Coordinates of C-alpha atoms and ligand atoms in Angstrom, one line a residue:
M1 CA -0.4 -3.1 9.8
L2 CA 1.4 -0.9 12.3
R3 CA 0.1 0.2 15.6
P4 CA 1.1 3.2 17.5
S5 CA 4.2 2.5 19.6
T6 CA 3.7 5.1 22.3
P7 CA -0.1 5.6 23.2
A8 CA 0.9 8.5 25.5
D9 CA -1.1 11.7 25.8
P10 CA 0.6 14.0 23.5
S11 CA -0.3 16.9 25.7
A12 CA 1.9 15.5 28.3
R13 CA 5.0 15.9 25.8
P14 CA 6.8 18.9 25.0
A15 CA 6.1 20.3 21.5
P16 CA 8.9 18.8 19.4
D17 CA 11.3 20.4 17.1
L18 CA 11.3 17.6 14.5
L19 CA 14.3 18.2 12.2
A20 CA 15.1 15.8 9.5
P21 CA 18.4 13.9 10.1
A22 CA 21.2 16.0 8.9
A23 CA 23.1 12.9 8.0
A24 CA 20.4 11.7 5.5
T25 CA 19.8 15.2 3.8
A26 CA 23.3 16.4 3.7
A27 CA 24.8 13.2 2.0
G28 CA 24.8 13.4 -1.8
P29 CA 22.4 14.4 -4.3
H30 CA 18.7 14.6 -3.6
R31 CA 17.0 11.2 -4.1
W32 CA 13.8 11.3 -5.7
W33 CA 11.9 8.9 -3.5
R34 CA 12.6 10.7 -0.3
D35 CA 9.7 13.2 -0.9
A36 CA 7.9 11.7 -3.9
V37 CA 4.1 11.5 -4.2
I38 CA 3.2 8.0 -5.8
Y39 CA 0.0 7.0 -7.3
Q40 CA -1.2 3.6 -6.6
V41 CA -2.9 2.0 -9.6
Y42 CA -4.9 -1.1 -8.8
V43 CA -4.7 -2.3 -12.4
R44 CA -7.9 -4.4 -12.4
S45 CA -10.0 -1.3 -11.6
F46 CA -8.1 1.4 -13.4
Q47 CA -9.0 1.3 -17.2
D48 CA -10.2 -1.6 -19.3
S49 CA -8.8 -1.2 -22.8
D50 CA -9.9 -4.4 -24.3
G51 CA -13.4 -4.7 -23.1
N52 CA -13.2 -7.7 -20.9
G53 CA -14.5 -6.0 -17.8
I54 CA -10.9 -6.0 -16.2
G55 CA -8.4 -3.1 -16.2
D56 CA -5.2 -3.7 -18.1
L57 CA -1.8 -2.3 -18.7
A58 CA -2.7 -0.8 -22.0
G59 CA -5.5 1.1 -20.3
V60 CA -3.0 2.2 -17.7
R61 CA -0.9 3.7 -20.5
T62 CA -3.8 5.6 -22.0
R63 CA -4.3 7.5 -18.6
L64 CA -0.7 8.4 -18.1
P65 CA -1.4 11.9 -19.2
Y66 CA -4.1 12.2 -16.6
L67 CA -1.6 11.3 -14.0
K68 CA 1.0 13.7 -15.3
R69 CA -1.6 16.5 -15.1
L70 CA -2.4 15.5 -11.6
G71 CA 1.2 16.1 -10.9
V72 CA 2.5 12.8 -9.1
D73 CA 5.9 11.6 -9.5
G74 CA 5.3 8.0 -10.2
I75 CA 3.0 5.1 -10.2
W76 CA 2.8 1.8 -8.4
L77 CA 1.1 -1.0 -10.1
N78 CA -0.6 -3.5 -8.1
P79 CA 0.3 -7.2 -9.2
F80 CA -0.6 -7.9 -12.9
Y81 CA 1.3 -11.0 -13.3
T82 CA -0.2 -14.4 -14.5
S83 CA -2.4 -15.5 -11.6
P84 CA -5.6 -17.5 -10.9
Q85 CA -6.7 -14.3 -9.1
H86 CA -7.9 -15.9 -5.9
D87 CA -6.5 -12.8 -4.2
H88 CA -6.6 -10.6 -7.2
G89 CA -3.1 -11.0 -8.4
Y90 CA -1.5 -11.6 -4.8
D91 CA -1.4 -15.2 -5.8
V92 CA 1.2 -15.2 -8.7
A93 CA 1.7 -18.2 -10.9
D94 CA 4.4 -16.7 -13.0
Y95 CA 6.4 -13.8 -11.7
C96 CA 7.8 -12.9 -15.1
S97 CA 4.8 -12.5 -17.2
V98 CA 1.7 -10.5 -17.7
D99 CA -1.7 -12.0 -16.9
P100 CA -3.4 -12.4 -20.4
R101 CA -6.5 -10.6 -19.1
M102 CA -4.3 -7.6 -18.2
G103 CA -2.1 -7.6 -21.4
T104 CA 1.2 -8.7 -22.6
L105 CA 4.9 -8.0 -21.9
D106 CA 4.8 -5.8 -25.0
D107 CA 2.2 -3.6 -23.3
F108 CA 4.4 -3.6 -20.2
D109 CA 7.5 -2.4 -22.3
R110 CA 5.2 0.3 -24.0
L111 CA 4.0 1.4 -20.7
A112 CA 7.5 1.5 -19.1
E113 CA 8.7 3.6 -22.0
D114 CA 5.9 6.1 -21.8
C115 CA 6.5 6.5 -18.1
R116 CA 10.1 7.2 -18.9
L117 CA 9.1 9.8 -21.5
L118 CA 6.8 11.5 -19.2
G119 CA 9.2 11.5 -16.3
L120 CA 6.9 9.1 -14.1
K121 CA 8.6 6.6 -12.0
L122 CA 7.3 3.0 -12.3
I123 CA 7.0 0.8 -9.1
L124 CA 6.0 -2.8 -9.5
D125 CA 4.5 -4.9 -6.7
I126 CA 6.4 -8.0 -5.9
V127 CA 5.1 -10.8 -3.8
P128 CA 7.7 -12.9 -2.1
N129 CA 6.1 -14.5 0.9
H130 CA 3.8 -16.8 -1.0
C131 CA 3.2 -17.8 -4.5
S132 CA 0.1 -19.2 -6.2
S133 CA -0.9 -22.8 -5.7
E134 CA -0.7 -23.0 -9.5
H135 CA 3.0 -21.9 -9.6
P136 CA 5.1 -24.7 -11.2
W137 CA 7.0 -25.0 -8.0
F138 CA 4.0 -25.9 -6.0
R139 CA 2.6 -28.2 -8.6
E140 CA 5.9 -30.1 -8.6
A141 CA 5.8 -30.1 -4.7
L142 CA 2.3 -31.8 -4.9
Q143 CA 3.6 -34.5 -7.2
A144 CA 6.8 -35.1 -5.3
A145 CA 7.1 -37.2 -2.2
P146 CA 7.2 -36.1 1.4
G147 CA 10.8 -35.0 2.3
S148 CA 11.7 -34.2 -1.4
S149 CA 13.6 -31.1 -2.4
E150 CA 10.5 -30.0 -4.3
R151 CA 8.6 -29.8 -1.0
A152 CA 11.5 -28.2 0.7
L153 CA 10.7 -24.9 -1.2
F154 CA 7.6 -24.6 1.0
H155 CA 6.5 -25.5 4.4
F156 CA 5.1 -29.1 4.2
A157 CA 4.9 -31.0 7.5
D158 CA 3.2 -34.1 8.8
G159 CA 0.1 -33.6 10.6
R160 CA -0.4 -34.4 14.4
G161 CA -2.8 -36.8 15.7
E162 CA -2.8 -40.5 15.3
R163 CA -3.3 -40.5 11.6
G164 CA -1.8 -37.1 10.8
E165 CA -5.4 -35.6 10.8
E166 CA -4.5 -32.5 12.9
P167 CA -2.5 -29.5 11.4
P168 CA 1.1 -29.4 12.4
N169 CA 0.5 -26.3 14.6
N170 CA -2.3 -24.2 15.8
W171 CA -1.8 -21.0 13.6
R172 CA -4.7 -19.4 11.9
A173 CA -4.6 -17.7 8.5
M174 CA -4.8 -14.0 8.2
F175 CA -8.0 -14.3 6.0
G176 CA -9.7 -16.9 8.2
G177 CA -9.4 -20.8 8.8
P178 CA -6.4 -22.7 9.7
A179 CA -3.0 -21.7 8.2
W180 CA -2.6 -25.3 7.1
S181 CA -4.3 -27.3 4.3
R182 CA -3.8 -31.0 3.7
V183 CA -2.8 -32.6 0.5
R184 CA -3.5 -35.9 -1.2
E185 CA -0.6 -37.8 -1.9
A186 CA 0.1 -39.4 -5.4
D187 CA -1.6 -42.5 -4.4
G188 CA -4.7 -40.7 -3.4
T189 CA -4.5 -40.9 0.3
W190 CA -4.4 -37.8 2.6
G191 CA -0.9 -36.9 3.3
Q192 CA 1.1 -33.9 4.6
W193 CA -0.1 -30.4 5.2
Y194 CA 1.3 -27.1 3.9
L195 CA 1.4 -23.7 5.4
H196 CA -0.4 -20.7 4.0
L197 CA -0.6 -17.5 6.1
F198 CA -3.3 -16.1 3.7
T199 CA -5.5 -18.4 1.6
P200 CA -4.9 -22.0 0.7
E201 CA -4.2 -20.8 -2.8
Q202 CA -1.2 -18.8 -1.6
P203 CA 1.3 -21.3 -0.2
D204 CA 4.2 -19.7 1.7
L205 CA 7.6 -20.1 0.4
N206 CA 10.3 -21.4 2.4
W207 CA 12.9 -18.6 2.5
R208 CA 15.6 -20.7 4.4
R209 CA 16.1 -22.4 1.0
P210 CA 18.8 -20.7 -1.3
E211 CA 16.6 -21.5 -4.4
V212 CA 14.0 -19.2 -3.3
A213 CA 16.4 -16.4 -2.8
A214 CA 17.9 -17.0 -6.1
E215 CA 14.5 -17.1 -7.9
F216 CA 13.6 -13.7 -6.6
E217 CA 16.9 -12.3 -7.6
R218 CA 16.1 -13.5 -11.1
I219 CA 12.7 -11.8 -10.9
L220 CA 13.9 -8.6 -9.6
R221 CA 16.6 -8.5 -12.4
F222 CA 13.9 -9.3 -15.1
W223 CA 11.8 -6.3 -14.1
L224 CA 14.8 -4.0 -13.5
D225 CA 16.1 -4.9 -16.9
R226 CA 12.7 -3.9 -18.3
G227 CA 12.8 -0.4 -16.7
A228 CA 11.2 -0.7 -13.2
D229 CA 12.3 2.0 -11.0
G230 CA 11.7 -0.1 -7.9
F231 CA 9.4 -2.5 -6.0
R232 CA 6.6 -2.3 -3.5
I233 CA 7.2 -5.2 -1.5
D234 CA 4.2 -7.3 -0.3
V235 CA 4.3 -8.6 3.4
A236 CA 7.8 -7.5 3.9
A237 CA 7.8 -8.5 7.4
G238 CA 6.9 -12.0 6.4
L239 CA 9.1 -14.5 4.5
H240 CA 10.8 -16.4 7.3
K241 CA 8.9 -18.2 10.1
H242 CA 10.1 -19.7 13.3
P243 CA 12.3 -22.7 12.2
D244 CA 10.5 -25.1 14.4
L245 CA 6.9 -23.8 13.6
P246 CA 5.8 -24.2 17.3
D247 CA 2.3 -23.5 18.5
S248 CA 1.3 -20.0 19.0
P249 CA 0.2 -18.8 22.4
D250 CA -2.4 -16.7 20.7
P251 CA -3.3 -18.5 17.5
D252 CA -6.3 -16.4 16.4
A253 CA -4.3 -13.1 16.8
D254 CA -3.8 -12.6 12.9
E255 CA -7.2 -13.5 12.0
R256 CA -8.7 -11.4 14.9
T257 CA -6.7 -8.1 14.2
R258 CA -6.3 -8.8 10.3
D259 CA -2.6 -7.9 11.1
S260 CA 0.7 -9.8 11.1
V261 CA 1.1 -10.1 14.7
N262 CA 1.8 -13.9 15.4
P263 CA 5.6 -13.5 16.5
L264 CA 6.4 -16.9 15.3
A265 CA 5.1 -16.3 11.7
W266 CA 6.5 -12.7 11.1
N267 CA 9.2 -10.4 11.8
Q268 CA 11.8 -13.0 12.0
P269 CA 15.5 -11.6 12.2
E270 CA 16.7 -13.6 9.2
V271 CA 14.4 -11.5 6.8
H272 CA 16.8 -8.5 7.1
Q273 CA 19.5 -10.5 5.1
V274 CA 17.0 -10.6 2.1
W275 CA 16.4 -6.8 2.2
R276 CA 20.2 -6.4 2.3
H277 CA 20.6 -8.5 -0.7
W278 CA 17.8 -6.8 -2.5
R279 CA 19.3 -3.3 -1.8
A280 CA 22.5 -4.5 -3.0
I281 CA 21.0 -5.4 -6.3
C282 CA 19.2 -2.0 -6.6
E283 CA 22.5 -0.2 -5.8
E284 CA 24.2 -2.3 -8.5
Y285 CA 21.7 -1.0 -11.2
T286 CA 22.0 2.6 -9.8
A287 CA 25.7 2.5 -10.0
R288 CA 25.5 1.2 -13.5
D289 CA 23.2 3.9 -15.0
G290 CA 22.8 6.6 -12.3
R291 CA 19.1 6.1 -11.9
D292 CA 17.9 5.7 -8.1
R293 CA 15.9 2.5 -7.5
L294 CA 13.3 2.2 -4.7
L295 CA 12.4 -0.6 -2.3
V296 CA 9.2 0.4 -0.3
G297 CA 7.9 -2.4 2.1
E298 CA 4.6 -3.2 3.4
A299 CA 6.5 -3.9 6.6
S300 CA 3.7 -4.4 9.3
V301 CA 5.4 -4.8 12.6
P302 CA 4.1 -3.8 16.0
T303 CA 5.9 -0.6 16.6
A304 CA 7.4 2.3 14.5
A305 CA 10.6 1.6 16.3
E306 CA 10.7 -2.0 15.0
Q307 CA 9.9 -0.7 11.6
A308 CA 12.9 1.4 11.7
A309 CA 15.0 -1.8 11.6
Y310 CA 13.7 -2.4 8.1
L311 CA 14.9 1.0 7.0
R312 CA 18.6 0.7 8.0
P313 CA 20.7 2.3 5.3
D314 CA 21.5 -1.0 3.7
E315 CA 17.8 -2.4 3.8
L316 CA 14.6 -0.9 2.4
H317 CA 14.6 2.7 1.3
Q318 CA 11.1 3.1 2.7
A319 CA 8.2 1.4 4.5
F320 CA 4.5 2.5 4.5
F321 CA 3.7 4.2 7.7
F322 CA 0.3 2.9 8.5
H323 CA -0.5 4.7 11.7
L324 CA -2.0 7.6 9.8
L325 CA -4.1 5.2 7.8
H326 CA -5.5 3.8 11.1
A327 CA -6.1 7.0 12.8
P328 CA -9.4 8.1 13.7
W329 CA -10.5 11.7 13.0
D330 CA -9.0 13.0 16.1
A331 CA -6.5 15.7 16.5
A332 CA -4.6 14.2 19.4
H333 CA -4.3 10.9 17.7
F334 CA -3.0 12.5 14.4
H335 CA -0.7 14.7 16.4
R336 CA 0.7 11.6 18.2
V337 CA 1.2 9.3 15.1
I338 CA 2.8 12.1 13.2
D339 CA 5.3 12.8 16.0
D340 CA 5.9 9.0 16.4
A341 CA 6.6 8.7 12.7
V342 CA 8.9 11.6 12.4
R343 CA 10.9 10.8 15.6
D344 CA 11.3 7.0 14.9
I345 CA 11.9 7.0 11.2
A346 CA 14.2 10.0 11.2
T347 CA 16.7 8.0 13.2
T348 CA 17.1 5.7 10.2
G349 CA 17.9 8.2 7.5
S350 CA 14.9 7.3 5.6
T351 CA 11.9 9.5 5.3
V352 CA 8.2 8.8 6.5
T353 CA 6.1 7.3 3.9
W354 CA 2.6 8.5 4.6
V355 CA -0.5 6.7 3.3
L356 CA -4.3 7.4 4.0
N357 CA -5.8 5.0 1.5
N358 CA -5.0 1.9 -0.3
H359 CA -6.7 -1.1 -1.9
D360 CA -7.1 -3.0 1.4
Q361 CA -8.8 -0.3 3.5
V362 CA -12.1 1.5 3.7
R363 CA -11.7 4.8 1.8
T364 CA -11.2 8.0 3.8
T365 CA -14.3 9.6 2.5
T366 CA -16.4 6.8 4.4
R367 CA -13.9 6.1 7.2
F368 CA -14.1 9.6 8.5
A369 CA -17.8 10.1 7.7
A370 CA -19.4 8.8 10.9
G371 CA -22.7 8.4 9.0
D372 CA -22.6 11.8 7.2
P373 CA -21.1 11.5 3.8
V374 CA -20.7 15.4 3.4
R375 CA -18.7 15.5 6.6
G376 CA -16.7 12.4 5.3
A377 CA -15.9 14.0 2.1
A378 CA -14.8 17.3 3.8
R379 CA -12.7 15.5 6.3
A380 CA -11.0 13.3 3.7
R381 CA -10.0 16.4 1.7
A382 CA -8.6 18.0 4.9
A383 CA -6.7 14.8 5.8
A384 CA -5.3 14.8 2.3
L385 CA -4.0 18.4 2.6
L386 CA -2.6 17.6 6.1
M387 CA -0.8 14.5 4.8
L388 CA 0.7 16.5 1.8
A389 CA 2.1 19.1 4.0
L390 CA 4.0 16.5 6.1
P391 CA 7.7 15.8 5.7
G392 CA 8.5 12.7 3.5
A393 CA 6.9 10.9 0.8
A394 CA 3.2 10.1 0.3
Y395 CA 1.2 7.4 -1.5
L396 CA -2.2 8.2 -3.1
Y397 CA -4.7 5.4 -4.0
Q398 CA -6.5 5.7 -7.3
G399 CA -9.8 7.6 -6.9
E400 CA -9.1 9.4 -3.7
E401 CA -8.5 12.4 -6.0
L402 CA -12.0 12.0 -7.2
G403 CA -13.4 11.9 -3.6
L404 CA -14.7 8.4 -4.2
P405 CA -16.6 6.9 -1.3
E406 CA -16.4 3.2 -0.1
V407 CA -19.1 1.2 -2.1
D408 CA -20.3 -0.6 1.2
D409 CA -23.6 -2.0 -0.1
L410 CA -22.3 -4.4 -2.7
P411 CA -24.7 -7.4 -2.8
D412 CA -23.2 -10.7 -1.4
E413 CA -23.2 -12.5 -4.7
V414 CA -20.7 -10.0 -6.4
L415 CA -18.3 -10.0 -3.5
T416 CA -14.8 -11.3 -4.6
D417 CA -12.7 -10.9 -1.5
P418 CA -11.4 -14.0 -0.1
I419 CA -11.8 -12.6 3.3
Y420 CA -15.5 -12.6 2.7
H421 CA -15.6 -16.1 1.3
R422 CA -13.4 -17.7 4.0
T423 CA -15.0 -15.9 7.0
G424 CA -18.6 -15.6 5.7
S425 CA -18.4 -12.2 7.2
R426 CA -18.3 -8.8 5.5
T427 CA -16.1 -7.3 8.3
G428 CA -12.8 -6.1 6.6
I429 CA -13.7 -7.0 3.1
R430 CA -11.9 -5.0 0.5
D431 CA -14.3 -5.0 -2.8
G432 CA -15.8 -1.7 -1.8
C433 CA -12.5 0.3 -2.3
R434 CA -11.7 -1.6 -5.4
I435 CA -14.6 -0.5 -7.6
P436 CA -13.5 0.4 -11.3
L437 CA -12.9 3.9 -11.6
P438 CA -15.6 6.3 -13.1
W439 CA -13.9 8.3 -15.9
S440 CA -16.7 9.8 -17.9
G441 CA -20.3 9.8 -18.8
P442 CA -23.6 9.5 -16.9
Q443 CA -23.8 5.7 -16.5
P444 CA -21.7 2.7 -16.0
P445 CA -19.2 1.7 -17.0
F446 CA -18.4 5.4 -16.9
G447 CA -15.6 5.2 -19.4
F448 CA -13.9 2.3 -17.4
G449 CA -14.4 0.1 -20.6
P450 CA -16.3 0.1 -23.7
H451 CA -20.0 0.5 -23.5
D452 CA -20.8 -2.6 -25.5
G453 CA -18.4 -4.8 -23.5
P454 CA -19.3 -7.0 -20.4
Q455 CA -20.0 -5.1 -17.2
P456 CA -16.9 -4.2 -15.0
W457 CA -15.8 -7.0 -12.6
L458 CA -17.3 -5.2 -9.7
P459 CA -20.6 -3.1 -10.4
Q460 CA -20.3 0.7 -10.2
P461 CA -23.1 2.4 -8.4
A462 CA -25.1 5.0 -10.4
Y463 CA -24.0 7.7 -7.9
F464 CA -20.5 7.4 -9.4
A465 CA -21.8 9.7 -12.2
A466 CA -21.1 12.6 -9.7
H467 CA -17.4 11.4 -9.2
T468 CA -16.1 11.0 -12.7
A469 CA -12.8 12.4 -13.7
E470 CA -14.5 14.3 -16.5
R471 CA -16.7 16.2 -14.1
A472 CA -13.9 16.7 -11.6
L473 CA -11.7 18.3 -14.1
T474 CA -14.1 20.9 -15.2
D475 CA -15.1 21.7 -11.5
T476 CA -12.5 23.9 -10.0
A477 CA -13.9 23.2 -6.5
S478 CA -13.2 19.4 -6.9
S479 CA -10.9 17.2 -5.0
W480 CA -9.0 16.6 -8.1
H481 CA -8.1 20.3 -8.3
L482 CA -7.3 20.4 -4.5
Y483 CA -4.8 17.4 -5.1
R484 CA -3.3 18.9 -8.2
E485 CA -2.8 22.3 -6.7
A486 CA -1.2 20.7 -3.5
L487 CA 1.1 18.6 -5.7
H488 CA 2.1 21.7 -7.7
L489 CA 2.9 23.5 -4.6
R490 CA 4.9 20.6 -3.2
R491 CA 7.0 20.9 -6.5
V492 CA 7.5 24.6 -6.3
L493 CA 8.0 25.4 -2.6
P494 CA 11.1 24.2 -1.1
Q495 CA 9.4 24.4 2.4
L496 CA 7.5 21.1 1.5
G497 CA 8.7 17.7 0.9
E498 CA 11.7 17.0 3.4
G499 CA 12.7 19.5 6.1
P500 CA 11.7 20.4 9.6
L501 CA 8.1 20.4 11.0
R502 CA 7.5 22.5 13.9
W503 CA 4.1 22.4 16.0
L504 CA 2.4 25.5 16.9
E505 CA 0.1 26.0 19.8
A506 CA -3.5 25.8 18.6
P507 CA -7.0 25.8 20.2
P508 CA -8.3 22.3 21.2
G509 CA -9.0 20.1 18.0
V510 CA -6.9 22.2 15.8
L511 CA -3.4 21.1 14.7
A512 CA -1.1 23.7 13.4
F513 CA 2.5 23.4 12.2
T514 CA 5.0 25.1 10.1
R515 CA 7.2 23.8 7.4
G516 CA 10.4 25.4 6.7
D517 CA 10.4 29.1 7.2
G518 CA 7.4 30.1 5.4
L519 CA 4.5 27.5 5.2
L520 CA 2.0 27.0 7.8
C521 CA -0.6 24.2 7.7
A522 CA -3.7 24.1 10.1
V523 CA -6.4 21.6 10.4
N524 CA -9.7 21.9 12.2
F525 CA -10.7 18.3 13.4
G526 CA -13.6 20.0 15.7
D527 CA -17.2 20.5 14.9
Q528 CA -17.0 24.4 15.4
A529 CA -15.3 27.0 13.4
A530 CA -11.8 28.0 15.0
P531 CA -9.9 31.3 14.6
A532 CA -7.5 31.1 11.5
P533 CA -3.9 30.9 13.0
V534 CA -2.6 33.7 10.8
D535 CA -4.3 36.6 9.0
G536 CA -4.7 36.6 5.2
E537 CA -6.0 34.5 2.5
P538 CA -4.8 30.8 2.5
L539 CA -2.6 29.6 -0.3
L540 CA -4.8 26.5 -0.5
A541 CA -7.6 25.2 1.5
S542 CA -9.6 22.1 1.5
G543 CA -12.9 24.1 1.8
P544 CA -14.1 27.6 1.9
C545 CA -12.4 29.7 4.6
P546 CA -14.2 32.8 5.3
A547 CA -11.8 35.6 6.6
G548 CA -10.1 34.9 10.0
T549 CA -11.7 31.4 10.4
L550 CA -10.9 27.8 9.9
P551 CA -14.2 26.0 9.5
P552 CA -14.7 22.5 10.9
A553 CA -13.3 19.6 8.9
T554 CA -11.0 22.0 7.1
A555 CA -7.3 22.2 6.4
A556 CA -5.6 25.2 4.8
W557 CA -2.1 26.3 3.8
W558 CA -0.8 29.8 4.4
M559 CA 2.6 31.0 3.0
R560 CA 4.5 34.1 4.1
A561 CA 8.0 35.3 3.7
A562 CA 8.3 34.7 7.5
I563 CA 5.3 33.4 9.8
T564 CA 5.4 34.6 13.3
P565 CA 2.1 33.7 14.7
P566 CA 1.2 34.7 18.2
G567 CA 1.9 31.8 20.6
A568 CA 4.4 29.9 18.6
S569 CA 5.8 27.1 20.9
V570 CA 9.2 26.9 19.3
Ligands
GLC601 C1 -0.9 -7.4 1.3 C2 -1.8 -6.9 0.1 C3 -3.0 -7.6 0.1 C4 -2.9 -9.2 0.1 C5 -2.1 -9.7 0.9 C6 -1.7 -10.9 0.7 O1 -1.4 -7.1 2.5 O2 -1.8 -5.5 0.3 O3 -3.9 -7.1 -0.9 O4 -4.2 -9.7 0.0 O5 -0.9 -8.9 1.1 O6 -0.7 -11.1 -0.5

């Protein structure tokens, strides 16, 4: 994940006038992804149509009208390919298939067709850094001899120590333990080691081999030919490793930070060739049918400025900007990361890709709660309204529109996250944000699957009854209606989406900015009510706003033909 590049005190900096880069907006027709709002579907937990306790593609298809009503521009599907599910699909055994527990290729085709009919973009998740230990390539590599062309597709190496009993270097895996596992050779003796930056069931591919690049080109074309509008790229700063695989001076860094920070394992210059190649493939399809394709990377590099290198005009279209997702509930912090993002990404001609929640992080309702769930829910709503007022694209994670909290009291025996099983610790585990969605009814499975089927793969707490989509739709004060209204306004107001952001002077603990020439967004991060920055009723607010005030943990949008609040700093 990204960390802030300039931890400077924002009050020491002049209020910026953050104009979107003219070159990017002036060139050619509007490209849909630049300010799209994409809804992340964690397929396992979205909708189970066949009653096996696991969500599936046919289930996603039945809920497309719900997503259309919500008003998103498209969906990103987490991996649904054939996989032993050691990391819930991020361990892919066959990239051109659907895991039988999640459906069939026919289901995919029907889903793609319905997305097209409904005008929803369809983004798939592609996992190029590693495959599954059950992928045919890896099975063949295990059978083949050291030094073989089969082993060359991965990172196999002899161990250190007299009998090769020590790993080839000191790197640790992101999810705990050494980044190397030792194999038994065909004769049953202990042999070479292979590299896995995540779990042992996720061997890293060797991107210095042309066969790997060729295979992924085939995979991309397979899904583009089947109607995909683009790809979310897993671990996009991975792929290449330092060619000598030397020891790291800080071997625990990745495990300690749960972040890709080992400079020998991530962010190698060669990776940019891959993105240029993939971009060229996308452009080829666009030239053929006029449909713009998208590459959005999970490119976790130390600074926003380094991320910009991934967004050069011939590389990725976008990359998630995780600073916001890691920001504590603090006005100065939010101010700083928004400035960093808009400034650094604007230089690339791309747009910022904002994200507050995803399948790897504690949900905002719990993250911002500081022990008080009511406060957490209010802050999460306010943060969403803030994010949706920022220039660029935004990704929503399923259930955030229902105000779902993190389920942080799951019993140990139901936990499935490899982080828990490899570290023995609950720190950073991700099951709690992946609980199957509550759609309707008073008790589990809340419409996630049939009542008479097996229980969902993770248990849903009884209190999810208060968070079902059914209830949210009938309650006009629900988070669902807030998101829907905000998304509607993004569509109809030209001030939102791409375009300039100007900060306004505001009381301590309040952020206020204008978009374009008529929309003002203000957020109160404090614990006391603040004066509203302008008179009049808000166009939209994350909570009740008595006249003239902006209550704590509340965001609001105002719209005027021309806003000229007192004290504007620009
Ligand atoms: C990414 C995914 C995460 C997965 C990891 C390994 O960070 O978001 O869920 O475990 O990559 O593929």
